[in-house]
């Protein structure tokens, strides 16, 4: 008889308890559960993508707010940490793909949850397009040969806008391919990219701070940009920080592919947002301190790319910009992956057009291929708006933020109602036997502040300011683009649900 030493005894595979937990919600394990703690962190961090988003919107924020727009970064980080704390609780309680849709549905009702998921997934598709456009801000600065159309590289010019669309479509083709291949390949690229981004972000911060031209006191100066009104300038300047600090819920989106999701996802949601917010704030501070000039107009047009190449020299600056390119590619991949999981989750419940195809998972790769193609194609179509007008760049960017902020509020709102009724409590233990993450007695105040912050920022971001959305004039549809797009999204959702219900009624009648 052969005996086994205690040290050789192997417990059940780590994913077995998570698989059983998934079955409790009525789903079977189809996605491959292969992501560890760092991969979960990378999912949230790469969606936020400090280098992508800070470089993409720094010039815009500075143009409207001047140096004082720096203070919008810690303010937005605080607000989003309130939201993330609520999401961490929900990730522990509901470790399911399609986080926003699943959470809202279980906290309110299926109809309200469906609209939260619908708005979220459309918003994610718009974010994919916006992230891909960011290549225009760095590639031509590295090498002029990347300017494939015309000569003007500024995203506000016709040449720059068109070139941004071309570069973005090429990137989307690559990320779509990766999202079809295998989740291990996707995870590896994500982890390597996030590591490179963190190293690059820290280097940029150190180099900028060691090349300072002025003291941090400059952050209290409004500059000429804010002379028309400080409050209004800061509200517009906050767009940059608001755009950066979204997507931290992606760790929850990947729960069905994560080991120990009840323990891992809540922590990685908070750590990803906290780390990204801190790095982003320090990069903005470093850029303001190291810029050769705050008044020559370059910061309002060329942003941080100008600071790196002019303050650190072309050689070092271009190496760091190359790291930004990696960050942009990985961010686009991560955002597309999150959108794919949302489509998959809603389709698995039979709640989308062509649900059978969208819910199909390739058993070999563990990836839902159809959602990747849908997201890639729709995002590429949105990029074509850039050929119509350079103003589309800002319209696409701000629209996606509004969509995600509204979807977030459609989770924190029902969660607050449940708390006030005494119907929500985080009980039980995670996969390791530790108590689930919970806000405890802080739940109501944190949740209430998170909801108020989210609704305030949604209105602020969507407000149709002509100076922001249609600076050249003559394009009323860009001024109202965000509002119109949101109304169209809701209207399309109402139309689809009415059509689906009629079809179901006719089928039941037969």
XYZ file of C-alpha atoms in Angstrom:
510
model
C 0.000 0.000 0.000
C 1.392 3.378 -0.963
C 1.084 6.303 1.420
C 1.279 9.986 0.551
C 3.179 12.439 2.690
C 1.123 15.363 3.957
C 3.373 17.771 2.051
C 2.405 16.061 -1.208
C -1.312 16.345 -0.666
C -2.857 18.792 -3.122
C -6.049 20.675 -2.279
C -8.825 21.117 -4.797
C -7.805 23.355 -7.711
C -8.017 26.984 -6.585
C -10.745 27.713 -9.076
C -13.079 24.951 -7.863
C -14.731 27.082 -5.154
C -15.090 29.969 -7.609
C -16.684 27.624 -10.142
C -19.180 26.439 -7.536
C -19.910 30.046 -6.634
C -20.616 30.819 -10.282
C -23.020 27.890 -10.433
C -24.935 29.412 -7.522
C -25.776 32.336 -9.808
C -27.039 29.964 -12.485
C -24.011 29.965 -14.802
C -21.505 27.306 -15.752
C -17.792 27.933 -16.126
C -16.971 28.547 -19.804
C -14.314 31.249 -19.734
C -10.886 29.932 -18.754
C -10.029 30.789 -15.152
C -6.332 31.594 -15.488
C -5.788 35.119 -14.130
C -3.889 35.720 -10.909
C -3.779 38.763 -8.639
C -1.388 40.786 -10.793
C -3.339 39.989 -13.963
C -6.519 41.173 -12.219
C -4.772 44.375 -11.174
C -3.477 44.783 -14.728
C -7.030 44.551 -16.111
C -8.140 47.577 -14.092
C -4.895 49.532 -14.368
C -4.552 49.076 -18.119
C -8.157 50.266 -18.704
C -7.349 53.423 -16.732
C -3.954 53.574 -18.490
C -2.283 56.565 -16.911
C 0.085 57.306 -19.779
C -2.586 56.973 -22.467
C -5.170 59.206 -20.901
C -2.948 61.820 -19.271
C -1.113 62.403 -22.550
C -4.413 62.427 -24.419
C -6.217 65.052 -22.316
C -3.505 67.085 -20.574
C -3.501 69.797 -23.245
C -7.282 70.095 -23.105
C -7.369 70.419 -19.320
C -4.571 72.986 -19.285
C -6.144 75.018 -22.095
C -9.297 75.572 -20.066
C -8.023 75.583 -16.495
C -4.448 76.782 -16.594
C -2.011 75.498 -13.924
C -4.739 75.369 -11.268
C -6.416 72.519 -13.149
C -3.905 70.323 -11.286
C -6.243 70.336 -8.272
C -9.007 68.658 -10.245
C -6.918 65.477 -10.210
C -6.904 64.748 -6.460
C -10.554 65.882 -6.309
C -11.665 63.428 -9.017
C -9.516 60.670 -7.506
C -11.279 61.102 -4.167
C -14.705 60.990 -5.819
C -13.884 57.880 -7.820
C -12.409 56.126 -4.777
C -15.855 56.464 -3.177
C -17.385 54.734 -6.199
C -14.640 52.104 -6.270
C -15.231 51.266 -2.597
C -18.878 50.468 -3.404
C -17.811 48.399 -6.398
C -15.301 46.476 -4.269
C -18.158 45.336 -2.031
C -20.185 44.221 -5.038
C -17.230 42.432 -6.640
C -16.900 40.365 -3.462
C -20.595 39.529 -3.398
C -21.207 39.059 -7.159
C -18.015 37.791 -8.899
C -19.584 37.634 -12.364
C -18.594 38.909 -15.823
C -20.596 41.904 -16.976
C -20.139 43.545 -13.602
C -22.167 46.754 -14.055
C -25.041 44.913 -15.726
C -25.041 42.089 -13.181
C -24.725 44.355 -10.143
C -27.431 46.797 -11.245
C -29.825 43.973 -12.190
C -29.449 42.244 -8.835
C -29.753 45.477 -6.855
C -32.773 46.869 -8.730
C -34.635 44.904 -11.397
C -33.883 43.280 -14.736
C -35.121 46.213 -16.814
C -33.113 48.863 -14.972
C -30.074 46.576 -14.918
C -30.407 45.938 -18.625
C -30.262 49.667 -19.385
C -27.241 50.039 -17.092
C -25.483 47.294 -19.038
C -26.630 48.675 -22.382
C -25.355 52.185 -21.607
C -22.132 50.756 -20.175
C -21.284 48.555 -23.137
C -22.011 51.324 -25.660
C -19.861 53.622 -23.534
C -17.067 51.041 -23.478
C -17.148 50.798 -27.267
C -16.797 54.586 -27.465
C -13.896 54.425 -24.981
C -12.161 51.882 -27.222
C -12.381 54.348 -30.098
C -11.187 57.243 -27.941
C -8.196 55.262 -26.638
C -7.142 54.242 -30.140
C -7.168 57.902 -31.228
C -4.457 58.660 -28.646
C -1.770 57.216 -30.931
C -1.853 60.463 -32.891
C -0.549 62.347 -29.856
C 2.676 60.346 -29.646
C 3.576 58.434 -32.814
C 4.199 61.468 -35.071
C 6.215 63.024 -32.209
C 8.479 59.947 -32.266
C 8.880 59.800 -36.051
C 7.340 62.003 -38.737
C 6.766 58.930 -40.906
C 3.795 58.018 -38.722
C 1.981 61.037 -40.130
C 0.420 59.122 -43.015
C -2.040 61.863 -44.019
C -1.008 65.490 -44.559
C 1.579 67.329 -42.482
C -0.224 68.906 -39.512
C 0.032 66.491 -36.558
C -2.305 68.356 -34.165
C -5.454 66.354 -33.406
C -7.432 69.593 -33.769
C -6.413 69.884 -37.432
C -8.013 68.099 -40.369
C -4.778 66.252 -41.176
C -4.201 65.180 -37.582
C -7.792 64.039 -37.082
C -7.768 61.938 -40.244
C -4.371 60.438 -39.435
C -5.572 59.620 -35.912
C -8.443 57.636 -37.413
C -6.119 55.650 -39.683
C -3.682 54.811 -36.869
C -6.592 53.927 -34.617
C -8.115 51.486 -37.107
C -4.762 49.712 -37.486
C -4.499 49.379 -33.706
C -8.064 48.076 -33.428
C -7.309 45.356 -35.979
C -4.429 44.155 -33.794
C -6.327 44.282 -30.487
C -9.291 42.460 -32.018
C -6.978 39.672 -33.147
C -5.497 39.341 -29.644
C -8.986 39.279 -28.119
C -9.792 36.287 -30.309
C -6.578 34.293 -29.794
C -6.447 33.161 -26.153
C -7.025 34.765 -22.762
C -3.534 33.682 -21.673
C -2.026 35.620 -24.583
C -4.230 38.596 -23.738
C -3.250 38.391 -20.071
C 0.472 38.111 -20.866
C 0.371 41.191 -23.110
C -1.613 43.019 -20.440
C 0.833 42.175 -17.649
C 3.924 43.035 -19.682
C 2.327 46.256 -20.919
C 1.215 47.359 -17.460
C 4.671 46.655 -16.020
C 6.252 48.728 -18.782
C 3.707 51.491 -18.207
C 4.315 51.649 -14.453
C 8.095 51.749 -14.976
C 7.688 54.424 -17.648
C 5.322 56.489 -15.498
C 7.723 56.434 -12.538
C 10.650 57.405 -14.801
C 8.648 60.260 -16.306
C 7.727 61.547 -12.846
C 11.313 61.386 -11.583
C 12.781 63.004 -14.692
C 10.191 65.766 -14.830
C 10.535 66.601 -11.144
C 14.333 66.679 -11.421
C 14.031 69.058 -14.396
C 11.674 71.479 -12.660
C 11.673 75.067 -13.855
C 9.383 76.405 -11.110
C 7.964 75.596 -7.671
C 4.735 73.682 -6.905
C 3.150 76.992 -5.930
C 2.442 77.507 -9.628
C -0.512 75.123 -9.254
C -2.441 77.893 -7.500
C -2.180 80.179 -10.550
C -5.152 80.331 -12.856
C -3.387 81.725 -15.890
C -5.114 83.459 -18.765
C -7.251 80.392 -19.490
C -9.364 80.793 -16.363
C -9.943 84.554 -16.466
C -13.544 84.110 -17.623
C -14.412 82.287 -14.387
C -12.420 79.984 -12.162
C -15.243 77.594 -11.255
C -16.293 77.065 -14.858
C -12.681 76.624 -15.939
C -12.112 73.972 -13.293
C -15.305 72.145 -14.211
C -14.097 71.855 -17.801
C -10.522 71.180 -16.694
C -11.797 68.238 -14.652
C -12.678 66.435 -17.906
C -9.053 65.300 -18.148
C -9.008 63.652 -14.712
C -12.523 62.261 -15.206
C -11.423 60.595 -18.442
C -8.343 59.085 -16.820
C -9.994 57.554 -13.749
C -12.592 55.261 -15.285
C -12.530 51.537 -15.948
C -11.318 50.366 -12.555
C -14.338 48.048 -12.504
C -12.583 45.922 -15.165
C -11.146 43.726 -12.411
C -14.767 42.846 -11.657
C -15.484 42.269 -15.347
C -12.764 39.599 -15.392
C -14.032 37.799 -12.260
C -14.980 34.622 -14.108
C -11.403 34.335 -15.367
C -9.722 35.147 -12.040
C -8.541 32.793 -9.316
C -10.137 33.580 -5.934
C -12.268 36.402 -7.418
C -14.141 37.219 -4.201
C -10.826 37.962 -2.506
C -8.836 39.291 -5.460
C -11.225 41.569 -7.390
C -12.210 43.955 -4.537
C -8.591 44.630 -3.666
C -7.397 45.048 -7.240
C -10.247 47.470 -8.024
C -9.086 49.782 -5.234
C -5.354 49.298 -5.782
C -5.601 49.843 -9.558
C -7.507 53.115 -9.132
C -5.341 54.338 -6.263
C -2.066 53.593 -8.042
C -3.223 55.039 -11.352
C -4.673 58.163 -9.730
C -1.509 58.844 -7.753
C 0.779 58.362 -10.759
C -1.453 60.511 -12.978
C -1.521 63.350 -10.443
C 2.275 63.297 -10.088
C 2.771 63.248 -13.868
C 0.543 66.308 -14.242
C 2.455 68.075 -11.485
C 5.785 67.144 -13.065
C 4.632 68.393 -16.462
C 3.600 71.757 -15.049
C 6.881 72.167 -13.164
C 9.164 71.062 -16.004
C 7.478 72.788 -18.967
C 9.862 75.286 -20.590
C 7.033 77.820 -20.671
C 3.481 78.008 -19.390
C 2.500 80.861 -21.665
C 3.894 80.118 -25.143
C 0.810 78.087 -26.108
C 2.562 74.720 -26.499
C 1.056 73.163 -23.365
C -2.462 73.918 -24.604
C -1.801 72.285 -27.983
C 0.984 69.696 -27.706
C 0.603 68.847 -24.027
C 3.001 66.485 -22.302
C 4.671 65.268 -25.498
C 6.052 68.795 -25.866
C 7.298 68.796 -22.266
C 9.116 65.473 -22.609
C 10.914 66.210 -25.864
C 11.771 69.824 -25.006
C 12.788 69.339 -21.364
C 14.424 65.926 -21.513
C 15.837 66.052 -25.015
C 14.690 64.270 -28.166
C 16.463 60.985 -27.338
C 15.108 60.407 -23.836
C 11.808 62.005 -24.720
C 11.213 59.679 -27.649
C 12.107 56.584 -25.636
C 9.529 57.573 -23.038
C 6.999 58.329 -25.758
C 7.574 54.828 -27.126
C 6.550 53.539 -23.704
C 3.401 55.635 -24.008
C 2.658 53.891 -27.320
C 2.834 50.533 -25.508
C 0.459 51.879 -22.868
C -2.018 53.061 -25.511
C -2.000 49.680 -27.245
C -2.484 47.763 -23.992
C -5.208 50.170 -22.844
C -7.126 49.717 -26.091
C -6.798 45.944 -25.689
C -7.991 46.000 -22.067
C -10.962 48.258 -22.762
C -12.016 46.113 -25.698
C -11.736 43.016 -23.496
C -13.960 44.600 -20.831
C -16.568 45.487 -23.463
C -16.426 41.932 -24.803
C -17.146 40.498 -21.340
C -20.105 42.844 -20.923
C -21.564 41.779 -24.277
C -20.933 38.128 -23.397
C -22.629 38.436 -20.012
C -25.737 40.133 -21.376
C -25.940 37.759 -24.339
C -25.593 34.727 -22.043
C -28.824 35.861 -20.408
C -30.429 36.150 -23.863
C -30.836 39.903 -23.519
C -29.154 41.184 -26.708
C -29.681 40.818 -30.470
C -27.908 37.713 -31.785
C -27.418 36.486 -28.215
C -26.661 32.916 -29.267
C -23.665 34.019 -31.320
C -22.420 36.624 -28.834
C -22.588 34.175 -25.913
C -20.585 31.456 -27.660
C -17.176 30.747 -26.086
C -14.446 28.988 -28.015
C -13.660 25.971 -25.792
C -10.028 25.909 -26.936
C -9.189 29.575 -26.332
C -11.714 30.388 -23.621
C -12.574 33.602 -25.470
C -15.929 34.858 -26.822
C -14.855 35.712 -30.385
C -18.012 37.346 -31.738
C -18.075 40.167 -29.132
C -14.452 41.020 -29.983
C -15.357 41.462 -33.650
C -18.462 43.502 -32.833
C -16.595 45.864 -30.512
C -13.672 46.245 -32.922
C -15.861 47.021 -35.934
C -18.169 49.457 -34.113
C -15.214 51.323 -32.575
C -13.604 51.587 -36.016
C -16.834 53.035 -37.423
C -16.792 55.697 -34.697
C -13.245 56.628 -35.689
C -14.521 57.570 -39.126
C -16.201 60.607 -37.508
C -12.725 62.098 -37.333
C -12.753 62.473 -41.110
C -15.854 64.660 -40.781
C -14.341 67.133 -38.322
C -11.447 67.410 -35.846
C -14.043 68.294 -33.180
C -15.076 64.630 -33.228
C -11.988 63.821 -31.144
C -13.320 65.690 -28.127
C -16.917 64.635 -28.753
C -15.957 60.951 -28.715
C -13.753 61.383 -25.640
C -16.286 63.198 -23.474
C -19.222 61.064 -24.615
C -17.593 57.871 -23.391
C -16.911 59.409 -19.968
C -20.535 60.469 -19.569
C -21.795 57.019 -20.546
C -19.594 55.282 -17.989
C -20.330 57.786 -15.212
C -24.062 57.361 -15.794
C -23.759 53.567 -15.796
C -21.789 53.761 -12.538
C -24.571 55.860 -10.996
C -27.073 53.198 -12.092
C -25.232 50.871 -9.709
C -24.493 53.186 -6.775
C -28.090 54.505 -6.866
C -29.887 51.161 -6.390
C -27.172 50.108 -3.933
C -27.910 53.147 -1.755
C -31.644 52.422 -1.843
C -30.998 48.849 -0.721
C -28.746 50.064 2.095
C -31.323 52.574 3.343
C -33.955 49.834 3.385
C -31.596 47.589 5.337
C -31.654 45.048 2.494
C -27.943 45.012 1.679
C -25.239 43.357 3.710
C -21.960 41.779 2.710
C -21.775 38.541 4.630
C -19.821 35.337 4.333
C -16.220 34.557 3.484
C -14.056 34.541 0.404
C -12.257 31.559 -1.111
C -9.617 31.628 1.618
C -12.065 31.798 4.529
C -11.529 35.529 5.169
C -14.528 37.816 5.664
C -15.680 39.463 2.456
C -14.691 43.070 1.829
C -17.276 45.383 3.409
C -17.630 49.087 4.187
C -19.539 48.249 7.337
C -21.012 51.311 9.086
C -19.380 53.566 6.490
C -21.523 52.053 3.753
C -24.339 54.635 3.696
C -22.240 57.843 3.804
C -19.670 56.519 1.317
C -22.414 55.269 -1.009
C -24.396 58.530 -0.794
C -21.339 60.659 -1.569
C -20.393 58.333 -4.432
C -23.842 58.719 -5.996
C -23.919 62.515 -5.586
C -20.432 62.827 -7.050
C -21.321 60.589 -9.997
C -24.513 62.461 -10.865
C -22.798 65.856 -10.539
C -19.965 64.825 -12.857
C -22.382 63.275 -15.357
C -24.223 66.605 -15.694
C -20.954 68.561 -15.745
C -19.469 66.415 -18.511
C -22.609 66.335 -20.651
C -23.403 70.055 -20.417
C -23.417 71.333 -24.048
C -20.807 74.099 -23.759
C -20.198 75.625 -27.194
C -16.675 76.711 -26.219
C -15.811 73.093 -25.436
C -17.620 70.999 -28.019
C -17.877 73.389 -30.953
C -15.001 75.888 -30.585
C -14.889 76.690 -34.300
C -18.663 77.147 -34.555
C -21.090 75.884 -37.159
C -21.358 72.312 -35.827
C -24.345 72.307 -33.489
C -24.411 68.516 -33.585
C -20.965 68.396 -31.952
C -22.053 70.828 -29.246
C -24.966 68.520 -28.437
C -23.193 65.299 -29.449
C -22.991 63.799 -25.955
C -26.641 64.513 -25.124
C -27.828 63.321 -28.535
C -25.708 60.172 -28.373
C -27.048 59.337 -24.916
C -30.643 59.907 -26.053
C -30.019 57.775 -29.134
C -28.536 55.003 -26.984
C -31.514 54.982 -24.616
C -33.965 55.238 -27.516
C -32.326 52.349 -29.335
C -32.508 50.323 -26.128
C -36.205 51.074 -25.688
C -36.857 50.189 -29.318
C -34.989 46.895 -29.108
C -36.721 45.836 -25.900
C -40.150 46.653 -27.347
C -39.342 44.646 -30.487
C -37.984 41.730 -28.451
C -41.036 41.665 -26.179
C -43.404 41.661 -29.156
C -41.456 38.797 -30.662
C -41.596 36.878 -27.391
C -45.345 37.506 -27.066
C -45.952 36.263 -30.608
C -43.844 33.176 -29.916
C -45.756 32.443 -26.696
C -49.062 32.900 -28.575
C -48.126 30.192 -31.005
